[in-house]
Amino acid sequence: MTSIFAFRTRSPDRDEDTDRARFERLARALDQLASEVEAEKAGIRSRYEAVSANAAFLVEAMDNDAATSRRAAEMDQLTEALKNCLRRIEVLGRQTEFVSGLRHSVDMFAAEGGKAVGEVAT
């Protein structure tokens, strides 16, 4: 029969190392997500600028009566593309805020030693 006194726990140092590594992986994953969102936002901003420039040239052509009805339809498409870009940029902004909040929470939790509410840090 095994004695209950033979049961041994892991060392607190090993537990701390495991916890630290876990939170570092989580922080890196959140940083990667933030980078992906920012890259997408930059790409959409570039697209928005290009579409805006095309729309400006088209408006100028329409003002000079050089635009046909086909050009009017093209202007509608450009307008819709600009609206879509702005909507997506807004969504990505909310995602950035959300991921940033998660990252802050992870940092705070890890700084507190990863202890549960009411648990005393040693």
CSV table of C-alpha atoms in Angstrom, one decimal:
chain,number,residue,atom,x,y,z
A,1,MET,CA,0.0,0.0,0.0
A,2,THR,CA,1.3,3.4,-1.0
A,3,SER,CA,1.5,6.0,1.7
A,4,ILE,CA,-0.4,9.3,1.2
A,5,PHE,CA,2.8,11.0,2.3
A,6,ALA,CA,4.6,9.7,-0.8
A,7,PHE,CA,2.6,12.0,-3.0
A,8,ARG,CA,4.7,14.8,-4.2
A,9,THR,CA,3.7,18.0,-6.0
A,10,ARG,CA,5.7,19.8,-8.7
A,11,SER,CA,8.0,22.5,-7.8
A,12,PRO,CA,6.5,26.0,-7.7
A,13,ASP,CA,9.4,27.2,-10.0
A,14,ARG,CA,8.4,24.6,-12.6
A,15,ASP,CA,4.8,25.7,-12.4
A,16,GLU,CA,5.7,29.3,-12.8
A,17,ASP,CA,7.9,28.5,-15.8
A,18,THR,CA,5.0,26.5,-17.4
A,19,ASP,CA,2.5,29.4,-16.7
A,20,ARG,CA,4.9,32.0,-18.1
A,21,ALA,CA,5.5,30.0,-21.3
A,22,ARG,CA,1.7,29.5,-21.7
A,23,PHE,CA,1.0,33.2,-21.4
A,24,GLU,CA,3.9,34.1,-23.7
A,25,ARG,CA,2.4,31.8,-26.4
A,26,LEU,CA,-1.0,33.5,-25.9
A,27,ALA,CA,0.5,37.0,-26.1
A,28,ARG,CA,2.4,36.0,-29.3
A,29,ALA,CA,-0.8,34.7,-30.8
A,30,LEU,CA,-2.6,37.9,-30.0
A,31,ASP,CA,0.2,40.0,-31.4
A,32,GLN,CA,0.1,37.9,-34.6
A,33,LEU,CA,-3.7,38.5,-34.9
A,34,ALA,CA,-3.1,42.2,-34.4
A,35,SER,CA,-0.5,42.3,-37.1
A,36,GLU,CA,-2.8,40.4,-39.5
A,37,VAL,CA,-5.6,42.9,-38.9
A,38,GLU,CA,-3.2,45.9,-39.4
A,39,ALA,CA,-1.9,44.4,-42.6
A,40,GLU,CA,-5.5,43.9,-44.0
A,41,LYS,CA,-6.3,47.5,-42.9
A,42,ALA,CA,-3.3,48.9,-44.7
A,43,GLY,CA,-4.2,47.0,-47.9
A,44,ILE,CA,-7.8,48.2,-47.8
A,45,ARG,CA,-6.6,51.8,-47.2
A,46,SER,CA,-4.4,51.5,-50.3
A,47,ARG,CA,-7.4,50.1,-52.3
A,48,TYR,CA,-9.6,53.0,-51.0
A,49,GLU,CA,-7.0,55.6,-52.2
A,50,ALA,CA,-6.8,54.0,-55.6
A,51,VAL,CA,-10.6,53.8,-56.0
A,52,SER,CA,-10.9,57.4,-54.7
A,53,ALA,CA,-8.5,58.6,-57.4
A,54,ASN,CA,-10.3,56.7,-60.1
A,55,ALA,CA,-13.6,58.2,-58.9
A,56,ALA,CA,-12.1,61.7,-59.0
A,57,PHE,CA,-11.0,61.3,-62.6
A,58,LEU,CA,-14.4,59.9,-63.5
A,59,VAL,CA,-16.2,62.8,-61.9
A,60,GLU,CA,-13.9,65.2,-63.8
A,61,ALA,CA,-14.8,63.4,-67.1
A,62,MET,CA,-18.5,63.5,-66.2
A,63,ASP,CA,-18.2,67.3,-65.5
A,64,ASN,CA,-16.7,67.7,-69.0
A,65,ASP,CA,-19.5,65.8,-70.6
A,66,ALA,CA,-17.1,63.2,-71.7
A,67,ALA,CA,-18.8,60.4,-69.7
A,68,THR,CA,-21.3,58.1,-71.1
A,69,SER,CA,-24.1,56.2,-69.3
A,70,ARG,CA,-21.6,53.4,-69.0
A,71,ARG,CA,-19.4,55.7,-67.0
A,72,ALA,CA,-22.3,56.6,-64.7
A,73,ALA,CA,-22.7,52.9,-63.9
A,74,GLU,CA,-19.0,52.7,-63.3
A,75,MET,CA,-19.3,55.7,-60.9
A,76,ASP,CA,-22.0,53.8,-59.0
A,77,GLN,CA,-19.6,50.8,-58.7
A,78,LEU,CA,-16.8,53.0,-57.4
A,79,THR,CA,-19.1,54.6,-54.9
A,80,GLU,CA,-20.2,51.2,-53.7
A,81,ALA,CA,-16.5,50.0,-53.5
A,82,LEU,CA,-15.6,53.0,-51.4
A,83,LYS,CA,-18.5,52.4,-49.0
A,84,ASN,CA,-17.4,48.7,-48.7
A,85,CYS,CA,-13.9,49.8,-47.9
A,86,LEU,CA,-15.0,52.2,-45.2
A,87,ARG,CA,-17.3,49.5,-43.6
A,88,ARG,CA,-14.4,47.0,-43.6
A,89,ILE,CA,-12.0,49.5,-42.1
A,90,GLU,CA,-14.5,50.1,-39.3
A,91,VAL,CA,-14.9,46.4,-38.6
A,92,LEU,CA,-11.1,46.0,-38.6
A,93,GLY,CA,-10.9,48.9,-36.2
A,94,ARG,CA,-13.2,47.1,-33.8
A,95,GLN,CA,-11.2,43.9,-34.1
A,96,THR,CA,-8.0,45.9,-33.3
A,97,GLU,CA,-9.6,47.3,-30.2
A,98,PHE,CA,-10.9,43.8,-29.1
A,99,VAL,CA,-7.5,42.1,-29.7
A,100,SER,CA,-5.8,45.0,-27.9
A,101,GLY,CA,-8.2,44.5,-24.9
A,102,LEU,CA,-7.5,40.8,-24.8
A,103,ARG,CA,-3.7,41.4,-24.9
A,104,HIS,CA,-4.1,43.9,-22.0
A,105,SER,CA,-6.1,41.3,-20.0
A,106,VAL,CA,-3.5,38.7,-20.7
A,107,ASP,CA,-0.7,41.0,-19.6
A,108,MET,CA,-2.6,42.0,-16.4
A,109,PHE,CA,-3.4,38.4,-15.6
A,110,ALA,CA,0.2,37.3,-16.1
A,111,ALA,CA,1.5,40.2,-14.1
A,112,GLU,CA,-0.6,39.1,-11.2
A,113,GLY,CA,0.9,35.7,-11.4
A,114,GLY,CA,-2.0,34.1,-13.1
A,115,LYS,CA,-3.9,33.7,-9.9
A,116,ALA,CA,-7.6,33.2,-9.8
A,117,VAL,CA,-9.7,35.8,-8.0
A,118,GLY,CA,-9.3,35.4,-4.3
A,119,GLU,CA,-6.2,33.2,-4.7
A,120,VAL,CA,-3.2,34.6,-2.9
A,121,ALA,CA,0.0,35.0,-4.8
A,122,THR,CA,3.0,33.4,-3.2
